[in-house]
């Protein structure tokens, strides 16, 4: 089952611009997480937002969660070439499982 | 520094071979996971384990089995490799927490090619 769906599939921006990625999901969640994957590598956890939170910040990252719309967004401000990666949202199911979306490929041009 | 390691970064095997992918974590995590990642499909859960000798099927267990004899080690076994199992395989681990879910820590991945 694939719960999280990211939008857009791919995004290309200039260095210094902001990047926004969206995630929609289908069922109730306890929390939603965002991960980054550099080309050909494993995933790295970026940020977790709980279902009772609406917004969370971590450095240049801002995540919002709208449980009424079952959606989340990840904003990366003042992007850098090093932000080039794939970004995945993941929602929890029962137990300790996560369900990942197909991801957004971000390319930051310098 | 937390660490999840996988036995190989790249692996090439022939159709019909038995393939072992090993994953080791040094964080004393209870939960361990095996995913495969294919373009456009994201990560799909193959199997997971929440304790030694315990395992549960994920979304796509067919053609795979797993073994967890020790807490730190989780092995994925392809009993008879087929070309449609060519993929990137990712191992992850996490703590069992009360309340909200904990983050998963991933290994670097094994890119398996079955010829």
XYZ file of N, CA and C in Angstrom:
675
model
N 0.860 -1.189 0.000
C 0.000 0.000 0.000
C 0.888 1.228 0.000
N 0.561 2.206 -0.780
C 1.342 3.425 -0.851
C 0.473 4.541 -0.329
N 0.833 5.103 0.813
C -0.009 6.092 1.423
C 0.401 7.489 1.002
N 1.693 7.836 1.149
C 2.127 9.180 0.820
C 2.353 9.325 -0.671
N 1.873 10.432 -1.213
C 2.090 10.732 -2.626
C 2.669 12.121 -2.721
N 3.872 12.245 -3.293
C 4.519 13.546 -3.376
C 4.167 14.253 -4.680
N 4.243 15.556 -4.600
C 3.966 16.404 -5.750
C 4.835 17.646 -5.634
N 5.563 18.092 -6.650
C 5.648 17.478 -7.974
C 6.559 16.259 -7.979
N 6.596 15.545 -9.081
C 7.515 14.421 -9.214
C 8.943 14.915 -9.335
N 9.121 16.063 -9.991
C 10.452 16.625 -10.164
C 10.359 18.139 -10.114
N 11.423 18.753 -9.610
C 11.461 20.203 -9.419
C 12.875 20.681 -9.698
N 12.987 21.718 -10.519
C 14.296 22.271 -10.847
C 14.282 23.757 -10.543
N 15.197 24.206 -9.686
C 15.221 25.612 -9.291
C 16.652 26.141 -9.293
N 16.794 27.441 -9.184
C 18.101 28.073 -9.083
C 18.519 28.143 -7.619
N 19.807 28.113 -7.412
C 20.352 28.269 -6.069
C 19.842 29.576 -5.463
N 19.456 29.508 -4.198
C 18.938 30.695 -3.519
C 17.426 30.758 -3.505
N 16.783 30.071 -4.427
C 15.321 30.055 -4.453
C 14.794 29.083 -3.402
N 13.491 29.218 -3.126
C 12.840 28.292 -2.215
C 12.259 27.118 -2.998
N 12.233 25.954 -2.361
C 11.646 24.748 -2.971
C 10.517 24.250 -2.088
N 9.386 24.002 -2.692
C 8.236 23.469 -1.946
C 7.794 22.146 -2.536
N 7.675 21.163 -1.676
C 7.200 19.843 -2.083
C 5.980 19.488 -1.250
N 5.049 18.808 -1.859
C 3.806 18.473 -1.184
C 3.628 16.970 -1.090
N 2.886 16.576 -0.074
C 2.629 15.159 0.161
C 1.174 15.009 0.558
N 0.488 14.066 -0.060
C -0.884 13.769 0.346
C -0.951 12.320 0.800
N -1.838 12.061 1.729
C -1.981 10.703 2.237
C -3.448 10.382 2.408
N -3.760 9.132 2.714
C -5.153 8.697 2.613
C -5.826 8.401 3.939
N -5.077 7.927 4.929
C -5.746 7.512 6.163
C -5.237 8.319 7.340
N -5.796 8.078 8.498
C -5.355 8.788 9.701
C -3.922 8.396 10.039
N -3.193 9.346 10.585
C -1.800 9.100 10.919
C -1.511 9.567 12.336
N -0.443 9.039 12.914
C 0.085 9.565 14.167
C 1.135 10.631 13.906
N 1.913 10.432 12.849
C 2.914 11.423 12.483
C 3.280 11.259 11.027
N 3.961 12.240 10.512
C 4.438 12.221 9.133
C 5.901 12.625 9.162
N 6.713 11.936 8.382
C 8.143 12.220 8.371
C 8.593 12.550 6.949
N 9.644 13.341 6.859
C 10.286 13.623 5.581
C 11.712 13.095 5.623
N 12.124 12.487 4.492
C 13.456 11.939 4.339
C 14.082 12.487 3.063
N 15.407 12.527 3.041
C 16.161 12.920 1.854
C 17.038 11.746 1.428
N 17.188 11.602 0.121
C 18.057 10.571 -0.427
C 18.945 11.196 -1.487
N 20.240 11.206 -1.219
C 21.186 11.613 -2.240
C 21.363 10.464 -3.219
N 21.749 10.798 -4.430
C 21.756 9.842 -5.534
C 22.454 8.535 -5.162
N 21.711 7.429 -5.274
C 22.295 6.120 -5.057
C 22.650 5.782 -3.624
N 22.138 6.543 -2.682
C 22.469 6.317 -1.272
C 21.228 5.959 -0.475
N 21.419 5.715 0.819
C 20.296 5.453 1.707
C 19.566 6.745 2.063
N 18.441 6.602 2.728
C 17.646 7.762 3.113
C 18.128 8.319 4.447
N 17.981 9.627 4.579
C 18.338 10.308 5.819
C 17.109 11.034 6.341
N 16.817 10.832 7.612
C 15.655 11.472 8.219
C 15.877 12.981 8.333
N 14.867 13.764 7.943
C 14.968 15.221 8.029
C 14.160 15.775 9.195
N 12.904 15.385 9.262
C 12.018 16.025 10.230
C 10.772 15.171 10.421
N 10.232 15.208 11.622
C 9.002 14.489 11.945
C 8.001 15.486 12.492
N 6.775 15.406 12.014
C 5.714 16.264 12.542
C 4.584 15.371 13.034
N 4.138 15.618 14.240
C 3.093 14.792 14.826
C 1.722 15.281 14.378
N 0.746 14.436 14.515
C -0.585 14.755 13.990
C -1.228 15.940 14.699
N -0.778 16.238 15.909
C -1.361 17.383 16.624
C -0.547 18.665 16.421
N 0.451 18.617 15.555
C 1.234 19.800 15.220
C 0.834 20.308 13.846
N 0.960 21.598 13.651
C 0.597 22.191 12.356
C 1.809 22.662 11.576
N 2.868 23.003 12.280
C 4.055 23.508 11.614
C 5.280 23.166 12.460
N 6.378 22.911 11.760
C 7.618 22.610 12.458
C 8.788 23.126 11.634
N 9.817 23.617 12.324
C 10.986 24.169 11.648
C 12.230 23.419 12.081
N 13.156 23.298 11.137
C 14.472 22.768 11.464
C 15.460 23.390 10.493
N 16.226 24.362 10.969
C 17.160 25.061 10.093
C 16.443 25.718 8.929
N 16.793 25.352 7.701
C 16.149 25.930 6.511
C 14.900 25.164 6.085
N 14.502 24.203 6.870
C 13.330 23.382 6.547
C 12.111 23.856 7.333
N 10.992 23.904 6.630
C 9.724 24.177 7.302
C 8.716 23.154 6.805
N 8.091 22.470 7.728
C 7.086 21.466 7.382
C 5.750 21.903 7.950
N 4.727 21.760 7.142
C 3.365 21.994 7.619
C 2.553 20.713 7.462
N 1.550 20.600 8.282
C 0.667 19.444 8.239
C -0.773 19.910 8.372
N -1.604 19.493 7.454
C -3.032 19.796 7.503
C -3.776 18.463 7.529
N -4.168 18.025 8.708
C -4.812 16.711 8.821
C -6.215 16.710 8.225
N -6.842 17.870 8.149
C -8.183 17.911 7.546
C -8.111 17.655 6.051
N -7.010 18.071 5.435
C -6.818 17.846 4.003
C -5.914 16.649 3.737
N -5.425 16.035 4.805
C -4.505 14.909 4.687
C -3.342 15.282 3.766
N -2.694 16.367 4.103
C -1.579 16.806 3.266
C -0.502 17.461 4.116
N 0.699 17.467 3.573
C 1.849 18.083 4.228
C 2.693 18.753 3.152
N 3.431 19.779 3.552
C 4.369 20.383 2.627
C 5.718 20.544 3.301
N 6.752 20.427 2.492
C 8.125 20.651 2.934
C 8.667 21.838 2.155
N 9.092 22.854 2.864
C 9.687 24.037 2.254
C 11.160 24.080 2.608
N 11.998 24.186 1.598
C 13.432 24.394 1.804
C 13.717 25.821 1.369
N 14.164 26.643 2.291
C 14.436 28.043 1.947
C 15.892 28.212 1.534
N 16.117 29.224 0.699
C 17.474 29.582 0.252
C 18.250 28.342 -0.170
N 17.736 27.643 -1.144
C 18.288 26.340 -1.525
C 19.739 26.457 -1.982
N 20.443 25.342 -1.820
C 21.849 25.235 -2.206
C 22.013 24.062 -3.146
N 23.092 24.040 -3.891
C 23.335 22.913 -4.799
C 23.348 21.591 -4.028
N 23.822 21.629 -2.794
C 23.900 20.410 -1.983
C 22.525 19.874 -1.586
N 21.469 20.666 -1.797
C 20.110 20.193 -1.511
C 19.585 19.290 -2.626
N 20.308 19.221 -3.734
C 19.899 18.339 -4.829
C 19.805 16.913 -4.326
N 18.609 16.332 -4.421
C 18.355 15.004 -3.848
C 16.914 14.627 -4.154
N 16.537 13.443 -3.748
C 15.123 13.040 -3.761
C 14.577 13.172 -2.350
N 13.335 13.614 -2.266
C 12.704 13.840 -0.971
C 11.447 12.983 -0.887
N 11.316 12.298 0.243
C 10.196 11.378 0.439
C 9.436 11.741 1.705
N 8.126 11.660 1.621
C 7.346 11.709 2.849
C 7.008 10.278 3.242
N 6.796 10.076 4.522
C 6.477 8.738 5.035
C 5.463 8.881 6.148
N 4.458 8.058 6.116
C 3.427 8.080 7.153
C 3.442 6.754 7.900
N 3.055 6.814 9.151
C 3.091 5.600 9.961
C 1.799 4.805 9.798
N 1.942 3.523 9.824
C 0.787 2.634 9.906
C 0.832 1.976 11.274
N 0.098 0.921 11.443
C 0.074 0.251 12.737
C 1.460 -0.304 13.048
N 1.721 -0.476 14.304
C 3.023 -0.994 14.697
C 4.105 0.010 14.422
N 5.195 -0.440 13.880
C 6.333 0.435 13.640
C 6.657 0.596 12.165
N 5.694 0.343 11.317
C 5.928 0.440 9.883
C 5.721 1.858 9.383
N 6.456 2.201 8.338
C 6.239 3.451 7.611
C 5.847 3.122 6.183
N 5.050 4.006 5.589
C 4.716 3.864 4.178
C 5.264 5.086 3.457
N 6.087 4.854 2.462
C 6.760 5.924 1.745
C 6.061 6.229 0.428
N 6.105 7.493 0.048
C 5.640 7.886 -1.262
C 6.723 7.664 -2.305
N 6.409 8.036 -3.545
C 7.337 7.820 -4.662
C 8.441 8.873 -4.723
N 8.269 9.973 -4.012
C 9.337 10.950 -3.903
C 9.276 12.092 -4.898
N 9.921 13.191 -4.544
C 10.123 14.342 -5.426
C 11.615 14.486 -5.666
N 11.995 14.573 -6.944
C 13.402 14.774 -7.288
C 13.638 16.271 -7.390
N 14.512 16.780 -6.542
C 14.842 18.207 -6.540
C 16.227 18.411 -7.136
N 16.289 19.327 -8.094
C 17.588 19.707 -8.660
C 17.786 21.191 -8.431
N 18.863 21.534 -7.764
C 19.196 22.934 -7.508
C 20.388 23.300 -8.378
N 20.163 24.237 -9.280
C 21.209 24.623 -10.224
C 22.011 25.787 -9.676
N 23.329 25.678 -9.789
C 24.187 26.760 -9.292
C 24.605 27.691 -10.413
N 28.198 7.784 16.582
C 27.365 8.005 15.398
C 26.617 6.719 15.058
N 25.310 6.847 14.863
C 24.511 5.669 14.573
C 24.878 5.115 13.207
N 24.760 3.794 13.093
C 25.218 3.224 11.852
C 24.436 1.970 11.463
N 24.031 1.949 10.193
C 23.457 0.750 9.597
C 24.328 0.404 8.400
N 24.868 -0.798 8.383
C 25.739 -1.189 7.284
C 25.120 -2.352 6.521
N 25.407 -2.371 5.235
C 24.946 -3.463 4.377
C 26.165 -4.119 3.752
N 26.066 -5.410 3.535
C 27.253 -6.200 3.202
C 27.874 -5.809 1.873
N 27.072 -5.377 0.906
C 27.616 -5.033 -0.406
C 26.957 -3.774 -0.925
N 27.695 -2.943 -1.665
C 27.065 -1.811 -2.343
C 26.516 -2.238 -3.703
N 27.262 -3.109 -4.373
C 26.844 -3.598 -5.685
C 26.994 -5.119 -5.709
N 26.023 -5.759 -6.354
C 26.036 -7.218 -6.425
C 25.469 -7.638 -7.766
N 26.143 -8.585 -8.426
C 25.637 -9.121 -9.688
C 25.500 -10.630 -9.517
N 24.310 -11.137 -9.770
C 24.043 -12.559 -9.614
C 23.336 -13.096 -10.855
N 23.341 -14.404 -10.962
C 22.685 -15.049 -12.102
C 21.305 -15.563 -11.682
N 20.425 -15.636 -12.652
C 19.082 -16.168 -12.427
C 19.179 -17.550 -11.796
N 18.387 -17.757 -10.745
C 18.352 -19.052 -10.073
C 19.286 -19.161 -8.883
N 20.214 -18.222 -8.749
C 21.138 -18.266 -7.618
C 20.428 -17.901 -6.327
N 20.937 -18.390 -5.216
C 20.451 -17.982 -3.899
C 21.302 -16.787 -3.466
N 20.646 -15.725 -3.054
C 21.340 -14.481 -2.743
C 21.076 -14.092 -1.294
N 22.138 -13.706 -0.607
C 22.031 -13.250 0.782
C 22.440 -11.785 0.846
N 21.570 -10.964 1.406
C 21.904 -9.570 1.683
C 21.896 -9.401 3.198
N 23.009 -8.871 3.704
C 23.149 -8.755 5.151
C 23.059 -7.298 5.584
N 22.481 -7.099 6.746
C 22.346 -5.764 7.315
C 22.688 -5.836 8.796
N 23.508 -4.901 9.241
C 23.907 -4.857 10.649
C 23.720 -3.441 11.167
N 23.122 -3.327 12.360
C 22.970 -2.015 12.996
C 23.618 -2.056 14.370
N 24.177 -0.897 14.753
C 24.904 -0.848 16.018
C 24.199 0.006 17.060
N 22.883 0.192 16.897
C 22.145 1.099 17.761
C 21.244 0.360 18.757
N 21.350 -0.966 18.809
C 20.513 -1.754 19.697
C 19.015 -1.552 19.415
N 18.689 -1.336 18.154
C 17.298 -1.129 17.767
C 16.537 -2.439 17.739
N 15.274 -2.367 18.147
C 14.440 -3.563 18.120
C 13.960 -3.892 16.711
N 13.627 -2.842 15.952
C 12.987 -3.039 14.651
C 13.983 -2.949 13.513
N 13.833 -3.853 12.564
C 14.639 -3.788 11.354
C 13.754 -4.084 10.156
N 14.123 -3.461 9.027
C 13.260 -3.480 7.837
C 14.097 -3.757 6.593
N 13.491 -4.391 5.620
C 14.052 -4.496 4.280
C 13.064 -3.912 3.280
N 13.570 -2.977 2.460
C 12.794 -2.361 1.390
C 13.480 -2.633 0.060
N 12.682 -2.569 -0.989
C 13.282 -2.434 -2.310
C 12.781 -1.131 -2.916
N 13.665 -0.519 -3.697
C 13.355 0.776 -4.293
C 13.511 0.687 -5.797
N 12.452 1.012 -6.501
C 12.463 1.017 -7.958
C 11.989 2.372 -8.447
N 12.522 2.826 -9.585
C 12.158 4.157 -10.100
C 10.650 4.341 -10.223
N 10.163 5.447 -9.689
C 8.741 5.767 -9.794
C 7.847 5.049 -8.811
N 8.404 4.103 -8.068
C 7.588 3.318 -7.128
C 7.920 3.612 -5.673
N 8.935 4.402 -5.431
C 9.307 4.689 -4.056
C 9.865 3.461 -3.360
N 9.733 3.431 -2.052
C 10.212 2.299 -1.261
C 9.047 1.375 -0.951
N 9.254 0.112 -1.170
C 8.228 -0.871 -0.849
C 8.790 -1.848 0.177
N 8.016 -2.091 1.215
C 8.455 -2.915 2.327
C 8.356 -4.399 1.961
N 9.467 -5.105 2.152
C 9.489 -6.539 1.838
C 9.169 -7.348 3.097
N 9.965 -7.144 4.127
C 9.785 -7.812 5.419
C 10.262 -6.872 6.513
N 9.758 -7.070 7.705
C 10.322 -6.391 8.851
C 10.329 -7.321 10.053
N 11.104 -6.909 11.040
C 11.269 -7.720 12.244
C 11.259 -6.789 13.439
N 10.506 -7.130 14.458
C 10.436 -6.286 15.646
C 11.144 -6.908 16.839
N 11.753 -8.065 16.627
C 12.501 -8.710 17.696
C 13.287 -9.872 17.094
N 14.227 -10.368 17.860
C 15.000 -11.514 17.397
C 14.059 -12.680 17.100
N 14.320 -13.326 15.990
C 13.560 -14.488 15.507
C 12.110 -14.165 15.136
N 11.722 -12.897 15.203
C 10.373 -12.516 14.796
C 10.446 -11.845 13.433
N 9.442 -12.107 12.610
C 9.403 -11.476 11.295
C 7.948 -11.317 10.878
N 7.733 -10.293 10.075
C 6.403 -10.093 9.515
C 6.529 -9.703 8.056
N 5.598 -10.153 7.258
C 5.598 -9.816 5.832
C 5.212 -8.362 5.647
N 5.871 -7.759 4.663
C 5.494 -6.423 4.253
C 4.546 -6.497 3.067
N 4.706 -5.550 2.155
C 3.795 -5.470 1.017
C 4.163 -6.402 -0.132
N 5.442 -6.730 -0.254
C 5.883 -7.547 -1.400
C 6.838 -8.651 -0.955
N 6.390 -9.607 -0.148
C 7.297 -10.636 0.365
C 7.587 -11.793 -0.598
N 6.829 -11.880 -1.670
C 6.956 -13.054 -2.552
C 8.351 -13.120 -3.151
N 8.954 -14.298 -3.049
C 10.287 -14.514 -3.602
C 11.407 -14.191 -2.642
N 11.040 -13.737 -1.434
C 12.029 -13.352 -0.430
C 11.761 -14.083 0.884
N 12.820 -14.237 1.667
C 12.679 -14.658 3.053
C 13.683 -13.876 3.883
N 13.553 -13.936 5.190
C 14.449 -13.177 6.066
C 14.860 -14.041 7.248
N 15.911 -13.578 7.895
C 16.408 -14.259 9.082
C 16.898 -13.224 10.068
N 16.525 -13.383 11.321
C 17.040 -12.498 12.372
C 17.366 -13.370 13.583
N 18.594 -13.806 13.609
C 19.090 -14.662 14.700
C 19.688 -13.842 15.838
N 20.189 -12.664 15.506
C 20.740 -11.757 16.510
C 20.088 -10.397 16.348
N 20.044 -9.653 17.444
C 19.333 -8.375 17.423
C 19.910 -7.413 16.397
N 21.215 -7.423 16.224
C 21.847 -6.426 15.369
C 21.862 -6.806 13.894
N 21.460 -8.009 13.553
C 21.632 -8.486 12.176
C 20.307 -8.959 11.582
N 20.042 -8.500 10.362
C 18.805 -8.865 9.663
C 19.180 -9.204 8.236
N 18.940 -10.426 7.837
C 19.348 -10.891 6.513
C 18.146 -11.054 5.599
N 18.327 -10.651 4.365
C 17.315 -10.845 3.319
C 17.827 -11.918 2.372
N 16.982 -12.888 2.076
C 17.383 -14.016 1.231
C 16.478 -14.092 0.015
N 17.116 -14.129 -1.145
C 16.394 -14.390 -2.382
C 16.627 -15.866 -2.693
N 15.600 -16.661 -2.516
C 15.763 -18.115 -2.617
C 16.230 -18.547 -4.004
N 15.674 -17.933 -5.033
C 16.063 -18.243 -6.411
C 15.915 -16.956 -7.207
N 17.017 -16.245 -7.346
C 16.966 -14.895 -7.910
C 16.372 -14.891 -9.323
N 15.575 -13.881 -9.574
C 15.008 -13.694 -10.915
C 15.301 -12.277 -11.383
N 15.206 -12.068 -12.679
C 15.566 -10.752 -13.242
C 14.678 -9.645 -12.708
N 13.430 -9.969 -12.342
C 12.552 -8.909 -11.824
C 12.872 -8.545 -10.376
N 13.899 -9.161 -9.813
C 14.375 -8.765 -8.495
C 15.586 -7.845 -8.583
N 15.952 -7.474 -9.793
C 16.962 -6.440 -9.976
C 16.419 -5.145 -9.408
N 17.128 -4.584 -8.431
C 16.612 -3.418 -7.737
C 17.657 -2.898 -6.757
N 17.321 -1.763 -6.118
C 18.086 -1.261 -4.984
C 17.408 -1.786 -3.721
N 18.197 -2.381 -2.846
C 17.660 -2.915 -1.587
C 18.195 -2.079 -0.434
N 17.275 -1.626 0.382
C 17.617 -0.757 1.508
C 17.199 -1.406 2.813
N 18.115 -1.383 3.763
C 17.837 -1.882 5.099
C 17.681 -0.684 6.029
N 16.839 -0.811 7.026
C 16.646 0.270 7.994
C 16.381 -0.320 9.365
N 16.599 0.501 10.392
C 16.291 0.074 11.744
C 15.664 1.233 12.504
N 14.956 0.889 13.573
C 14.349 1.927 14.414
C 14.125 1.364 15.811
N 13.970 2.281 16.762
C 13.617 1.895 18.127
C 12.123 1.642 18.212
N 11.744 0.892 19.194
C 10.328 0.769 19.532
C 10.048 1.788 20.609
N 9.217 2.780 20.284
C 8.929 3.832 21.243
C 7.498 3.796 21.675
N 7.238 4.216 22.891
C 5.851 4.360 23.309
C 5.293 5.638 22.733
N 4.110 5.616 22.250
C 3.531 6.836 21.682
C 3.912 6.991 20.230
N 4.441 8.134 19.878
C 4.718 8.429 18.464
C 5.866 7.591 17.915
N 5.818 7.444 16.630
C 6.775 6.609 15.923
C 8.151 7.252 15.909
N 9.212 6.413 15.894
C 10.576 6.908 15.811
C 11.129 6.810 14.410
N 12.104 7.643 14.130
C 12.677 7.696 12.794
C 13.381 6.386 12.466
N 13.462 6.127 11.180
C 14.198 4.969 10.706
C 15.573 5.422 10.234
N 16.564 4.605 10.511
C 17.934 4.845 10.075
C 18.252 3.847 8.964
N 18.748 4.378 7.876
C 18.951 3.549 6.693
C 20.413 3.225 6.454
N 20.638 2.059 5.871
C 21.939 1.720 5.341
C 22.144 2.363 3.976
N 23.332 2.212 3.389
C 23.644 2.869 2.110
C 22.990 2.206 0.902
N 22.430 1.010 1.087
C 21.767 0.334 -0.019
C 22.669 -0.658 -0.732
N 22.047 -1.675 -1.302
C 22.736 -2.644 -2.163
C 22.029 -2.650 -3.502
N 22.783 -2.328 -4.546
C 22.200 -2.376 -5.890
C 22.453 -3.761 -6.452
N 21.389 -4.530 -6.569
C 21.468 -5.915 -7.043
C 21.038 -5.988 -8.498
N 21.877 -6.629 -9.296
C 21.530 -6.914 -10.693
C 21.489 -8.418 -10.864
N 20.374 -8.906 -11.388
C 20.226 -10.339 -11.659
C 20.213 -10.537 -13.170
N 21.174 -11.294 -13.646
C 21.317 -11.495 -15.100
C 20.660 -12.787 -15.547
